[in-house]
Short mmCIF file of C-alpha atoms in Angstrom, two decimals:
data_model
loop_
_atom_site.label_atom_id
_atom_site.label_comp_id
_atom_site.label_asym_id
_atom_site.label_seq_id
_atom_site.Cartn_x
_atom_site.Cartn_y
_atom_site.Cartn_z
CA MET E 18 -42.00 -4.87 -20.90
CA ASP E 19 -40.84 -8.14 -19.28
CA SER E 20 -37.51 -9.15 -17.77
CA LYS E 21 -36.03 -10.49 -20.99
CA ALA E 22 -36.53 -7.23 -22.84
CA LEU E 23 -35.21 -5.31 -19.83
CA LEU E 24 -32.04 -7.42 -19.82
CA ALA E 25 -31.57 -6.76 -23.53
CA ILE E 26 -31.80 -3.01 -22.99
CA VAL E 27 -29.46 -3.07 -19.96
CA LEU E 28 -26.86 -5.18 -21.76
CA SER E 29 -27.03 -2.98 -24.85
CA PHE E 30 -26.63 0.11 -22.69
CA LEU E 31 -23.58 -1.36 -20.94
CA LEU E 32 -22.02 -2.24 -24.27
CA PHE E 33 -22.79 1.24 -25.55
CA LEU E 34 -20.93 2.75 -22.58
CA ALA E 35 -18.00 0.35 -23.06
CA TRP E 36 -17.89 1.14 -26.77
CA HIS E 37 -17.80 4.88 -26.17
CA PHE E 38 -15.30 4.63 -23.31
CA TYR E 39 -12.81 2.35 -25.02
CA PHE E 40 -13.41 2.89 -28.70
CA GLY E 41 -14.50 6.50 -29.06
CA PRO E 42 -12.21 8.83 -30.96
CA ALA E 43 -9.04 9.55 -29.02
CA GLN E 44 -8.88 13.08 -27.67
CA PRO E 45 -5.42 14.59 -28.09
CA PRO E 46 -3.94 16.32 -25.07
CA PRO E 47 -4.21 20.11 -25.08
CA PRO E 48 -1.32 22.02 -26.64
CA GLN E 49 1.43 22.87 -24.20
CA GLN E 50 1.61 26.58 -23.43
CA LYS E 51 4.97 28.19 -23.03
CA GLN E 52 4.82 29.32 -19.42
CA ALA E 53 2.22 26.90 -18.07
CA ALA E 54 4.01 23.65 -17.55
CA THR E 55 3.34 22.17 -14.13
CA THR E 56 2.44 23.33 -10.67
CA THR E 57 3.73 20.74 -8.26
CA THR E 58 4.26 20.19 -4.57
CA GLN E 59 7.99 20.24 -3.89
CA PRO E 60 9.92 18.67 -1.00
CA GLN E 61 9.56 20.69 2.16
CA THR E 62 13.24 20.45 2.99
CA MET E 63 14.24 22.91 0.25
CA PRO E 64 11.50 24.38 -1.93
CA PRO E 65 12.97 24.43 -5.45
CA PRO E 66 11.96 26.69 -8.30
CA ALA E 67 9.12 25.54 -10.54
CA VAL E 68 10.07 22.39 -12.44
CA LEU E 69 9.36 23.59 -15.97
CA PRO E 70 9.97 21.59 -19.15
CA PRO E 71 13.37 22.61 -20.45
CA ALA E 72 13.78 24.52 -23.67
CA PRO E 73 13.98 22.07 -26.59
CA PRO E 74 17.61 20.98 -26.85
CA PRO E 75 19.31 21.22 -30.22
CA LYS E 76 18.75 18.16 -32.36
CA VAL E 77 21.60 15.75 -31.76
CA ASP E 78 23.25 14.23 -34.81
CA LEU E 79 22.95 10.66 -33.60
CA SER E 80 25.08 9.35 -36.44
CA ALA E 81 28.01 11.40 -35.12
CA GLN E 82 27.55 10.21 -31.54
CA LYS E 83 29.60 7.39 -30.10
CA THR E 84 27.10 4.67 -29.27
CA TRP E 85 27.18 1.59 -27.07
CA SER E 86 24.90 -1.31 -27.99
CA ILE E 87 23.86 -3.56 -25.09
CA GLY E 88 21.46 -6.48 -25.32
CA ASP E 89 20.55 -10.13 -25.15
CA SER E 90 17.98 -12.37 -26.84
CA LEU E 91 15.09 -10.16 -25.63
CA PHE E 92 16.21 -6.58 -26.24
CA ARG E 93 18.82 -4.30 -27.73
CA MET E 94 19.54 -0.95 -26.05
CA LYS E 95 21.69 1.83 -27.47
CA ILE E 96 23.28 4.50 -25.27
CA ILE E 97 24.87 7.63 -26.72
CA ALA E 98 27.87 9.44 -25.26
CA GLN E 99 26.01 12.74 -24.83
CA GLY E 100 24.45 12.50 -21.38
CA ALA E 101 24.77 8.67 -21.38
CA ARG E 102 21.14 8.64 -22.50
CA GLU E 103 19.11 5.92 -24.16
CA ARG E 104 18.88 6.40 -27.90
CA SER E 105 16.73 3.33 -28.51
CA PHE E 106 15.35 0.24 -26.81
CA GLU E 107 14.17 -2.52 -29.16
CA LEU E 108 12.14 -5.56 -28.15
CA LEU E 109 13.49 -8.31 -30.37
CA LYS E 110 10.56 -10.71 -29.82
CA PHE E 111 7.97 -8.16 -31.02
CA LYS E 112 7.46 -6.20 -34.23
CA GLN E 113 6.56 -2.54 -34.51
CA GLU E 114 3.84 -3.30 -37.06
CA LEU E 115 2.25 -6.34 -38.65
CA LYS E 116 4.41 -6.26 -41.77
CA PRO E 117 7.02 -8.74 -43.00
CA ASP E 118 9.69 -6.04 -43.12
CA SER E 119 8.69 -4.36 -39.85
CA PRO E 120 11.57 -3.50 -37.50
CA PRO E 121 11.52 -4.68 -33.87
CA MET E 122 9.22 -2.95 -31.41
CA GLN E 123 10.79 0.39 -30.48
CA MET E 124 10.09 1.65 -26.96
CA ILE E 125 11.97 4.96 -27.36
CA ARG E 126 10.97 7.27 -30.16
CA ASP E 127 13.56 9.35 -32.01
CA THR E 128 12.75 12.82 -30.69
CA ALA E 129 14.73 15.78 -29.40
CA TYR E 130 14.26 14.38 -25.88
CA LEU E 131 15.98 11.19 -24.77
CA PRO E 132 15.39 9.44 -21.42
CA LEU E 133 17.79 9.05 -18.49
CA GLU E 134 18.66 12.73 -18.68
CA ILE E 135 20.27 14.20 -15.55
CA GLU E 136 19.88 17.77 -14.34
CA LEU E 137 20.76 19.61 -11.14
CA LEU E 138 17.96 21.93 -10.18
CA PHE E 139 20.16 24.78 -8.96
CA HIS E 140 22.94 24.35 -11.52
CA LYS E 141 21.03 24.03 -14.78
CA ASP E 142 23.68 26.11 -16.50
CA TRP E 143 25.97 23.08 -16.28
CA ASP E 144 23.85 21.44 -19.04
CA LEU E 145 24.52 17.95 -17.77
CA TYR E 146 22.38 16.30 -20.44
CA ARG E 147 24.74 17.67 -23.11
CA ARG E 148 27.96 16.62 -21.45
CA PRO E 149 29.89 13.75 -23.02
CA PHE E 150 30.26 10.56 -21.00
CA THR E 151 33.00 7.99 -21.46
CA SER E 152 33.18 4.28 -20.71
CA ASP E 153 35.83 1.57 -20.84
CA ALA E 154 33.18 -0.94 -21.96
CA PRO E 155 33.22 -2.25 -25.54
CA THR E 156 30.73 -0.61 -27.90
CA GLU E 157 29.03 -3.97 -28.59
CA ILE E 158 27.94 -5.97 -25.54
CA LYS E 159 25.98 -9.19 -26.02
CA ILE E 160 24.84 -10.97 -22.87
CA ALA E 161 24.60 -14.72 -23.28
CA PRO E 162 21.86 -16.83 -21.65
CA GLY E 163 22.80 -17.81 -18.11
CA GLU E 164 25.55 -15.21 -17.91
CA PRO E 165 25.74 -13.33 -14.58
CA PRO E 166 24.57 -9.69 -14.53
CA ARG E 167 26.84 -7.25 -16.35
CA SER E 168 27.53 -3.71 -15.12
CA ILE E 169 28.51 -0.96 -17.57
CA ALA E 170 29.73 2.33 -16.10
CA PHE E 171 29.66 5.74 -17.82
CA GLN E 172 31.42 8.76 -16.35
CA SER E 173 31.56 12.51 -16.94
CA GLU E 174 33.39 15.22 -15.05
CA ILE E 175 33.28 18.99 -14.74
CA PRO E 176 36.77 19.73 -13.40
CA GLY E 177 36.71 21.30 -9.98
CA LYS E 178 32.93 20.90 -9.69
CA ILE E 179 31.36 17.42 -9.94
CA ARG E 180 31.84 13.90 -11.24
CA LEU E 181 28.81 11.98 -12.52
CA THR E 182 28.67 8.22 -12.89
CA LYS E 183 25.89 6.12 -14.40
CA ILE E 184 26.08 2.37 -13.82
CA PHE E 185 23.76 0.13 -15.86
CA THR E 186 23.37 -3.43 -14.58
CA VAL E 187 21.80 -5.75 -17.13
CA GLN E 188 20.66 -9.33 -16.61
CA ALA E 189 20.35 -12.04 -19.23
CA ASP E 190 16.83 -12.89 -20.43
CA SER E 191 15.23 -10.00 -18.56
CA TYR E 192 13.55 -6.79 -19.67
CA ALA E 193 14.56 -5.14 -16.39
CA MET E 194 17.83 -3.37 -15.71
CA ASP E 195 19.15 -1.52 -12.67
CA LEU E 196 20.53 2.00 -12.86
CA GLU E 197 22.66 3.74 -10.24
CA VAL E 198 23.41 7.45 -10.58
CA GLN E 199 26.34 8.72 -8.49
CA ILE E 200 27.33 12.35 -7.97
CA GLN E 201 30.60 13.37 -6.33
CA ASN E 202 31.49 16.87 -5.17
CA LEU E 203 34.91 17.81 -6.61
CA SER E 204 34.84 21.40 -5.38
CA ALA E 205 36.34 22.82 -2.22
CA GLU E 206 32.92 23.97 -1.02
CA LYS E 207 29.75 22.25 0.08
CA LEU E 208 27.39 21.39 -2.77
CA SER E 209 23.67 21.74 -1.99
CA ASP E 210 21.25 20.77 -4.71
CA GLN E 211 18.53 18.44 -5.95
CA MET E 212 19.02 15.97 -8.78
CA GLY E 213 16.39 15.26 -11.40
CA LEU E 214 16.42 12.14 -13.57
CA ASN E 215 14.22 12.76 -16.60
CA PHE E 216 12.22 10.16 -18.52
CA TYR E 217 10.39 10.89 -21.77
CA PHE E 218 7.58 8.75 -23.17
CA THR E 219 5.70 8.66 -26.47
CA PRO E 220 2.89 6.27 -27.54
CA TYR E 221 4.23 3.06 -29.03
CA SER E 222 1.07 1.48 -30.50
CA ASP E 223 0.90 0.84 -34.22
CA SER E 224 -1.96 2.23 -36.30
CA ALA E 225 -4.04 -0.96 -36.06
CA HIS E 226 -4.42 -0.49 -32.29
CA GLN E 227 -4.55 3.29 -31.88
CA THR E 228 -8.36 3.40 -31.96
CA TYR E 229 -8.80 1.75 -28.57
CA ASN E 230 -5.34 1.43 -27.06
CA GLN E 231 -4.70 4.62 -25.11
CA SER E 232 -1.45 5.31 -23.27
CA ARG E 233 -1.45 6.47 -19.66
CA LEU E 234 0.82 7.23 -16.72
CA THR E 235 0.27 4.96 -13.71
CA PHE E 236 1.45 5.50 -10.14
CA SER E 237 1.45 2.47 -7.85
CA THR E 238 1.36 3.37 -4.16
CA ASN E 239 0.84 0.84 -1.37
CA GLY E 240 -0.42 -1.74 -3.86
CA SER E 241 -3.03 0.57 -5.45
CA ASN E 242 -2.81 1.88 -9.01
CA HIS E 243 -3.67 5.47 -9.95
CA ASP E 244 -3.89 6.39 -13.65
CA LEU E 245 -3.11 9.94 -14.67
CA GLY E 246 -3.79 11.68 -17.97
CA PRO E 247 -2.07 14.79 -19.40
CA LYS E 248 -4.99 17.03 -18.38
CA GLU E 249 -4.43 16.06 -14.74
CA PHE E 250 -0.67 16.69 -14.61
CA ALA E 251 -1.01 20.34 -13.60
CA LYS E 252 -3.87 19.85 -11.14
CA PRO E 253 -2.90 20.38 -7.48
CA ASP E 254 -2.68 17.12 -5.52
CA ALA E 255 -3.55 15.05 -8.62
CA THR E 256 -0.19 13.26 -8.58
CA PRO E 257 0.00 10.62 -5.83
CA LYS E 258 2.60 11.23 -3.14
CA PRO E 259 5.60 8.95 -2.57
CA PRO E 260 6.68 6.39 -1.64
CA TYR E 261 5.90 4.57 -4.89
CA ASP E 262 5.99 0.87 -5.61
CA TRP E 263 6.59 1.90 -9.20
CA VAL E 264 5.63 4.55 -11.76
CA ALA E 265 4.95 3.53 -15.34
CA TYR E 266 3.98 4.74 -18.78
CA GLN E 267 1.89 2.00 -20.35
CA ASP E 268 -0.73 1.04 -22.87
CA ASN E 269 -2.62 -2.25 -23.20
CA PHE E 270 0.41 -4.24 -24.33
CA PHE E 271 3.69 -2.58 -23.32
CA ILE E 272 5.05 -0.74 -20.32
CA GLN E 273 8.02 1.39 -19.31
CA ALA E 274 8.22 1.20 -15.52
CA ILE E 275 10.52 2.93 -13.05
CA ILE E 276 10.96 1.16 -9.72
CA PRO E 277 12.78 3.19 -7.03
CA LEU E 278 15.33 1.07 -5.17
CA THR E 279 16.50 3.93 -2.95
CA GLN E 280 13.98 4.26 -0.16
CA GLY E 281 12.48 7.73 0.30
CA GLY E 282 14.02 11.05 -0.58
CA TYR E 283 12.38 11.59 -3.97
CA GLN E 284 9.18 12.46 -5.78
CA ALA E 285 7.88 11.92 -9.32
CA ILE E 286 6.62 14.96 -11.27
CA PRO E 287 4.77 14.54 -14.61
CA SER E 288 4.36 17.16 -17.32
CA VAL E 289 3.98 17.46 -21.08
CA VAL E 290 6.65 18.87 -23.40
CA THR E 291 6.59 19.42 -27.14
CA ASP E 292 9.20 18.40 -29.67
CA GLU E 293 8.94 21.33 -32.07
CA THR E 294 10.98 19.52 -34.71
CA GLN E 295 8.33 16.79 -35.04
CA HIS E 296 5.31 18.61 -33.59
CA THR E 297 5.00 15.77 -31.11
CA GLN E 298 3.76 15.98 -27.54
CA ILE E 299 5.79 13.94 -25.09
CA THR E 300 5.04 12.83 -21.56
CA ARG E 301 7.86 13.84 -19.26
CA LEU E 302 8.44 12.30 -15.83
CA VAL E 303 11.06 13.73 -13.48
CA PHE E 304 12.32 11.69 -10.54
CA LEU E 305 13.45 14.49 -8.25
CA THR E 306 15.57 13.76 -5.19
CA ASP E 307 15.24 15.67 -1.95
CA ARG E 308 17.93 18.16 -1.12
CA PHE E 309 21.40 16.73 -0.65
CA ASP E 310 24.40 18.42 0.95
CA LEU E 311 27.78 17.10 -0.15
CA GLU E 312 31.00 18.11 1.53
CA PRO E 313 34.14 18.22 -0.63
CA ASN E 314 34.89 14.76 -2.15
CA GLU E 315 31.66 13.40 -0.68
CA SER E 316 29.31 11.34 -2.89
CA SER E 317 25.61 10.56 -3.10
CA SER E 318 23.74 7.99 -5.19
CA PHE E 319 20.23 7.17 -6.35
CA LYS E 320 19.22 3.66 -7.48
CA LEU E 321 16.26 2.49 -9.48
CA ARG E 322 15.11 -0.35 -11.72
CA VAL E 323 13.77 0.23 -15.22
CA TYR E 324 11.52 -2.25 -17.02
CA ASN E 325 10.99 -1.79 -20.76
CA GLY E 326 8.92 -4.59 -22.20
CA PRO E 327 5.66 -6.44 -22.74
CA LYS E 328 2.93 -6.74 -20.11
CA ILE E 329 3.36 -10.47 -19.58
CA ILE E 330 2.50 -11.39 -16.02
CA HIS E 331 5.37 -13.78 -15.32
CA THR E 332 8.02 -11.41 -16.75
CA LEU E 333 6.60 -8.56 -14.70
CA ASN E 334 6.73 -10.78 -11.61
CA GLU E 335 10.43 -11.39 -12.27
CA ALA E 336 11.04 -7.63 -12.03
CA GLY E 337 9.56 -7.71 -8.52
CA HIS E 338 7.95 -4.92 -6.52
CA ASN E 339 4.42 -5.99 -7.48
CA LEU E 340 4.93 -4.79 -11.06
CA SER E 341 2.54 -7.50 -12.31
CA ALA E 342 -0.26 -5.34 -10.84
CA ALA E 343 0.15 -3.25 -14.00
CA VAL E 344 -1.91 -5.96 -15.72
CA ASP E 345 -5.15 -4.68 -14.28
CA TYR E 346 -8.55 -5.87 -15.51
CA GLY E 347 -10.49 -3.80 -13.00
CA TRP E 348 -13.41 -5.44 -11.25
CA PHE E 349 -13.09 -8.53 -13.43
CA THR E 350 -9.47 -9.38 -12.60
CA PHE E 351 -10.53 -12.41 -10.53
CA LEU E 352 -12.12 -13.87 -13.68
CA ALA E 353 -9.87 -12.46 -16.40
CA LYS E 354 -6.56 -13.81 -15.08
CA PRO E 355 -7.73 -17.46 -14.83
CA LEU E 356 -9.22 -17.13 -18.33
CA LEU E 357 -5.84 -15.90 -19.61
CA VAL E 358 -4.09 -18.86 -17.96
CA MET E 359 -6.52 -21.25 -19.69
CA LEU E 360 -6.06 -19.46 -23.01
CA ARG E 361 -2.28 -19.78 -22.81
CA TRP E 362 -2.64 -23.46 -21.88
CA PHE E 363 -4.77 -24.15 -24.96
CA TYR E 364 -2.27 -22.22 -27.08
CA SER E 365 0.58 -24.40 -25.83
CA TYR E 366 -1.11 -27.32 -27.62
CA THR E 367 -2.75 -25.64 -30.63
CA HIS E 368 -0.12 -22.93 -31.40
CA ASN E 369 -2.99 -20.77 -32.66
CA TYR E 370 -4.66 -18.28 -30.35
CA GLY E 371 -7.77 -18.23 -32.53
CA ILE E 372 -8.28 -21.95 -31.97
CA ALA E 373 -7.44 -21.41 -28.30
CA ILE E 374 -10.26 -18.83 -28.09
CA ILE E 375 -12.67 -21.32 -29.70
CA LEU E 376 -11.71 -24.02 -27.18
CA LEU E 377 -12.04 -21.55 -24.31
CA THR E 378 -15.50 -20.57 -25.60
CA ILE E 379 -16.54 -24.22 -25.66
CA ILE E 380 -15.38 -24.70 -22.06
CA ILE E 381 -17.29 -21.59 -20.94
CA LYS E 382 -20.37 -22.84 -22.78
CA ILE E 383 -20.14 -26.23 -21.07
CA VAL E 384 -19.83 -24.55 -17.66
CA PHE E 385 -22.91 -22.42 -18.32
CA TRP E 386 -24.86 -25.17 -20.10
CA PRO E 387 -27.12 -26.00 -17.11
CA LEU E 388 -27.91 -22.33 -16.52
CA THR E 389 -28.56 -21.67 -20.21
CA GLN E 390 -30.76 -24.74 -20.51
CA LYS E 391 -32.72 -23.65 -17.45
CA SER E 392 -33.14 -20.23 -19.04
CA TYR E 393 -34.42 -21.67 -22.32
CA THR E 394 -36.73 -24.11 -20.53
CA SER E 395 -38.16 -21.28 -18.46
CA MET E 396 -38.81 -19.26 -21.61
CA GLN E 397 -40.60 -22.26 -23.16
CA LYS E 398 -42.91 -22.47 -20.14
CA MET E 399 -43.53 -18.73 -20.22
CA LYS E 400 -44.48 -18.98 -23.89
CA LYS E 401 -47.13 -21.62 -23.09
CA VAL E 402 -48.81 -19.51 -20.38
CA GLN E 403 -48.48 -16.25 -22.31
CA PRO E 404 -52.06 -16.37 -23.71
CA LYS E 405 -53.46 -16.71 -20.19
CA ILE E 406 -51.23 -13.88 -18.97
CA GLN E 407 -52.48 -11.64 -21.78
CA GLN E 408 -56.08 -12.42 -20.83
CA ILE E 409 -55.40 -11.45 -17.21
CA ARG E 410 -53.64 -8.24 -18.27
CA GLU E 411 -56.60 -7.28 -20.40
CA LYS E 412 -59.17 -8.22 -17.76
CA TYR E 413 -57.52 -6.35 -14.87
CA LYS E 414 -55.81 -3.53 -16.74
CA ASP E 415 -57.52 -0.98 -14.51
CA ASP E 416 -56.78 -2.78 -11.24
CA LYS E 417 -53.03 -3.09 -10.73
CA GLU E 418 -53.29 -4.79 -7.35
CA LYS E 419 -55.66 -7.48 -8.63
CA LEU E 420 -53.56 -7.87 -11.77
CA ASN E 421 -50.44 -8.63 -9.75
CA GLN E 422 -52.31 -11.09 -7.52
CA GLU E 423 -53.66 -13.01 -10.53
CA LEU E 424 -50.28 -13.05 -12.26
CA MET E 425 -48.59 -14.43 -9.14
CA GLN E 426 -51.27 -17.12 -8.96
CA VAL E 427 -50.59 -18.12 -12.59
CA TYR E 428 -46.85 -18.29 -11.93
CA LYS E 429 -47.49 -20.48 -8.88
CA THR E 430 -50.00 -22.76 -10.61
CA TYR E 431 -47.87 -23.39 -13.70
CA LYS E 432 -44.56 -23.30 -11.78
CA VAL E 433 -42.97 -20.61 -13.92
CA ASN E 434 -40.69 -17.77 -12.91
CA PRO E 435 -40.80 -14.54 -14.96
CA MET E 436 -37.14 -13.97 -14.10
CA GLY E 437 -36.16 -17.55 -14.87
CA GLY E 438 -35.10 -16.71 -18.40
CA CYS E 439 -33.29 -13.57 -17.35
CA LEU E 440 -31.13 -14.36 -14.33
CA PRO E 441 -29.12 -17.26 -15.85
CA MET E 442 -28.26 -15.00 -18.79
CA ALA E 443 -27.37 -12.11 -16.48
CA LEU E 444 -24.90 -14.33 -14.61
CA GLN E 445 -22.87 -14.64 -17.82
CA ILE E 446 -22.39 -10.88 -18.20
CA PRO E 447 -19.33 -10.70 -15.84
CA VAL E 448 -17.65 -13.45 -17.87
CA PHE E 449 -18.23 -11.49 -21.06
CA PHE E 450 -16.68 -8.32 -19.62
CA ALA E 451 -13.78 -10.30 -18.13
CA LEU E 452 -13.12 -11.79 -21.57
CA TYR E 453 -13.40 -8.35 -23.12
CA ARG E 454 -10.81 -6.88 -20.75
CA MET E 455 -8.51 -9.86 -21.13
CA LEU E 456 -8.67 -10.18 -24.93
CA ASN E 457 -8.31 -6.41 -25.31
CA SER E 458 -5.13 -6.28 -23.19
CA ALA E 459 -3.33 -9.59 -23.71
CA VAL E 460 -0.01 -8.87 -25.41
CA GLU E 461 0.16 -12.61 -26.09
CA LEU E 462 -2.51 -12.07 -28.77
CA ARG E 463 -0.90 -9.00 -30.37
CA HIS E 464 -0.07 -9.70 -34.03
CA GLN E 465 -1.27 -13.30 -33.57
CA PRO E 466 -3.24 -14.60 -36.58
CA PHE E 467 -6.25 -16.90 -36.62
CA ALA E 468 -7.11 -17.82 -40.21
CA LEU E 469 -7.92 -16.31 -43.59
CA TRP E 470 -8.09 -12.49 -43.31
CA ILE E 471 -7.67 -12.32 -39.51
CA HIS E 472 -3.98 -11.59 -39.04
CA ASP E 473 -4.16 -9.90 -35.63
CA LEU E 474 -6.61 -11.01 -32.94
CA THR E 475 -6.16 -7.77 -30.97
CA ALA E 476 -6.98 -5.51 -33.94
CA PRO E 477 -10.50 -4.92 -35.32
CA ASP E 478 -11.85 -7.48 -37.80
CA ARG E 479 -11.16 -6.23 -41.33
CA LEU E 480 -11.08 -7.92 -44.75
CA ASN E 481 -9.04 -5.65 -46.99
CA LEU E 482 -10.96 -5.00 -50.21
CA GLY E 483 -8.91 -2.04 -51.31
CA PHE E 484 -11.17 0.66 -49.92
CA SER E 485 -11.56 2.75 -46.79
CA ILE E 486 -14.34 4.92 -45.43
CA ASP E 487 -14.96 7.18 -42.44
CA LEU E 488 -18.27 6.62 -40.66
CA PRO E 489 -19.85 8.74 -37.89
CA MET E 490 -19.22 7.35 -34.37
CA ILE E 491 -17.39 4.33 -35.84
CA GLY E 492 -14.37 6.06 -37.28
CA HIS E 493 -12.10 4.86 -40.05
CA LEU E 494 -12.94 1.55 -41.75
CA ASP E 495 -10.10 0.24 -43.91
CA GLY E 496 -11.88 -2.99 -44.82
CA LEU E 497 -15.04 -5.06 -44.47
CA PRO E 498 -15.77 -6.44 -40.94
CA VAL E 499 -16.79 -9.87 -42.25
CA LEU E 500 -16.60 -11.82 -38.99
CA THR E 501 -18.49 -9.04 -37.19
CA ILE E 502 -21.28 -9.21 -39.78
CA LEU E 503 -21.40 -13.01 -39.46
CA MET E 504 -21.61 -12.56 -35.69
CA GLY E 505 -24.64 -10.29 -36.16
CA ILE E 506 -26.29 -12.79 -38.51
CA THR E 507 -25.81 -15.71 -36.11
CA MET E 508 -27.13 -13.58 -33.26
CA PHE E 509 -30.23 -12.84 -35.36
CA LEU E 510 -30.72 -16.57 -36.05
CA GLN E 511 -30.32 -17.32 -32.35
CA GLN E 512 -32.98 -14.73 -31.50
CA LYS E 513 -35.36 -16.25 -34.05
CA MET E 514 -34.93 -19.70 -32.48
CA THR E 515 -35.38 -18.44 -28.92
CA PRO E 516 -38.94 -18.78 -27.55
CA SER E 517 -40.73 -15.46 -27.71
CA SER E 518 -43.16 -14.09 -25.20
CA GLY E 519 -45.74 -13.19 -27.84
CA ASP E 520 -45.35 -9.50 -27.04
CA PRO E 521 -44.78 -7.64 -30.37
CA ARG E 522 -42.91 -4.81 -28.63
CA GLN E 523 -40.47 -7.22 -27.01
CA GLU E 524 -39.93 -9.10 -30.26
CA LYS E 525 -39.00 -5.85 -32.01
CA ILE E 526 -36.52 -5.02 -29.25
CA MET E 527 -34.92 -8.46 -29.46
CA LEU E 528 -34.61 -8.21 -33.26
CA ILE E 529 -32.88 -4.83 -32.95
CA MET E 530 -30.24 -6.27 -30.60
CA PRO E 531 -28.22 -8.08 -33.33
CA VAL E 532 -27.97 -4.80 -35.25
CA MET E 533 -26.86 -2.93 -32.13
CA PHE E 534 -24.30 -5.57 -31.20
CA THR E 535 -22.88 -5.61 -34.74
CA PHE E 536 -22.51 -1.83 -34.54
CA PHE E 537 -20.80 -2.00 -31.15
CA PHE E 538 -18.43 -4.82 -32.15
CA ILE E 539 -17.12 -3.20 -35.35
CA ASN E 540 -14.09 -1.74 -33.55
CA PHE E 541 -13.73 -4.49 -30.94
CA PRO E 542 -10.70 -6.82 -31.14
CA ALA E 543 -11.21 -9.67 -33.61
CA GLY E 544 -10.55 -12.15 -30.79
CA LEU E 545 -13.59 -10.91 -28.88
CA VAL E 546 -15.73 -11.00 -32.04
CA LEU E 547 -14.57 -14.57 -32.60
CA TYR E 548 -15.61 -15.53 -29.07
CA TRP E 549 -19.09 -14.05 -29.50
CA PHE E 550 -19.50 -15.63 -32.96
CA VAL E 551 -18.57 -19.10 -31.70
CA ASN E 552 -20.78 -18.60 -28.63
CA ASN E 553 -23.70 -17.79 -30.97
CA ILE E 554 -23.08 -20.96 -32.99
CA LEU E 555 -23.02 -23.06 -29.82
CA SER E 556 -26.17 -21.33 -28.53
CA ILE E 557 -27.97 -22.09 -31.80
CA ALA E 558 -26.97 -25.75 -31.50
CA GLN E 559 -28.10 -25.83 -27.87
CA GLN E 560 -31.42 -24.18 -28.70
CA TYR E 561 -31.97 -26.64 -31.54
CA TRP E 562 -31.34 -29.54 -29.16
CA ILE E 563 -33.72 -28.11 -26.53
CA ASN E 564 -36.46 -27.39 -29.09
CA ARG E 565 -36.17 -30.87 -30.56
CA HIS E 566 -36.43 -32.58 -27.19
CA ALA E 567 -39.24 -30.28 -26.08
CA SER E 568 -41.35 -31.38 -29.03
CA THR E 569 -40.91 -35.09 -28.36
#
């Protein structure tokens, strides 16, 4: 087996791993057991009792709750009086699903648990999350572009015990808001406790993206990101230790990030709770302060920044604290981010991300043209000397040392390199994986159409013919992957035009590759399939040009 066949097998294997890792059936987190919530390392200043998920609170009749609506051109947030908690957070520039009547993207799901819930660890009987909060602010607050930041204060009091104040500071044209939580001791005795601020997260991907778009909890510490899944929440030392740059619940396109603004004195504890009313598992994150001791009338506060929005690099940069590091393409970040910049630049002129992908593919092809041409030329030379190589292999099949000597002499005499057709192709593999990571995670492409049946470049390629089928290892097919099939056909044509080595075994391997790639690409984003299809067309044209000039 020569280098070309080896490259085919290696590339297919890598794609197989990527397909299984990113597109295999999602494994649901294990059911939450009643007395097995989390085992966590607590602050050493005052070891608290185990931080267990609270008992499911009674379902709040949201229609009966006084609600404040706060927003601008980017978002609309609703806060209810009970606990001054977020009832909803809508992204007005994005839709929940790709439907004409789809509501805006909802970052907070309607469950029994609502975020920004306050509890005191040693006074849970006060039920702070149920207490009504009041505010002098109007119930409808619309922030105009260019308007200075607005602060909205909510307050609740347990007479003779404590006063709680939540201050939301919202900026125009920003997905980030600041939150300050103040606690004042109204009693005649010292108050010693720890405050927990609870966040609850549920997946927010629509059905078209659930196959390959998995949610995760990410801790950023000292510039490094650490992803954590539900199975790891209860493992000792699995959760990174503070201080944190930020902690976020995110998928490929959207993120809910918490950025501590108060330095030190806290830790973040993840767990899983279950909403029994909807049979839904929810990721819970508690920001737990260290012990505080408040003398009578003394106050303490905790400040943080919350970002609810899309994973767009420049908007994440505006939130500060290195939040743009949430857009992480792994090893290929150094390639993927420039490719995304180029893609957005093409879109600014074409207003169609499908056309932008085609133009980007052409640019990549031009950059790699010399390498590809060298690869094809090398394969042409290898084809010409293949009969002589076969004779040598047959003659010295029992003498490996002599066989290698004679082969090296042939390569030297005819100035051919057996790896010449392989290495230039191998150099393009990092670009492919960078494109894969970028096209799979670019929220700019979400719900963006190309043409004909392709209405979403980040969803799998499907032509709706009114049928659906479940296939082993592939999953649910709700349409015909037309572009993916065309990609496989063009790849087959490209293989037929590529000079062969004359080895029947290698030719069989190369003919199987289009079938394998078609299988792998069935659940890949349509944007990536489009790139590979256009790349095949350009490769066919290039091979035709090389073959024509080689014969003259």
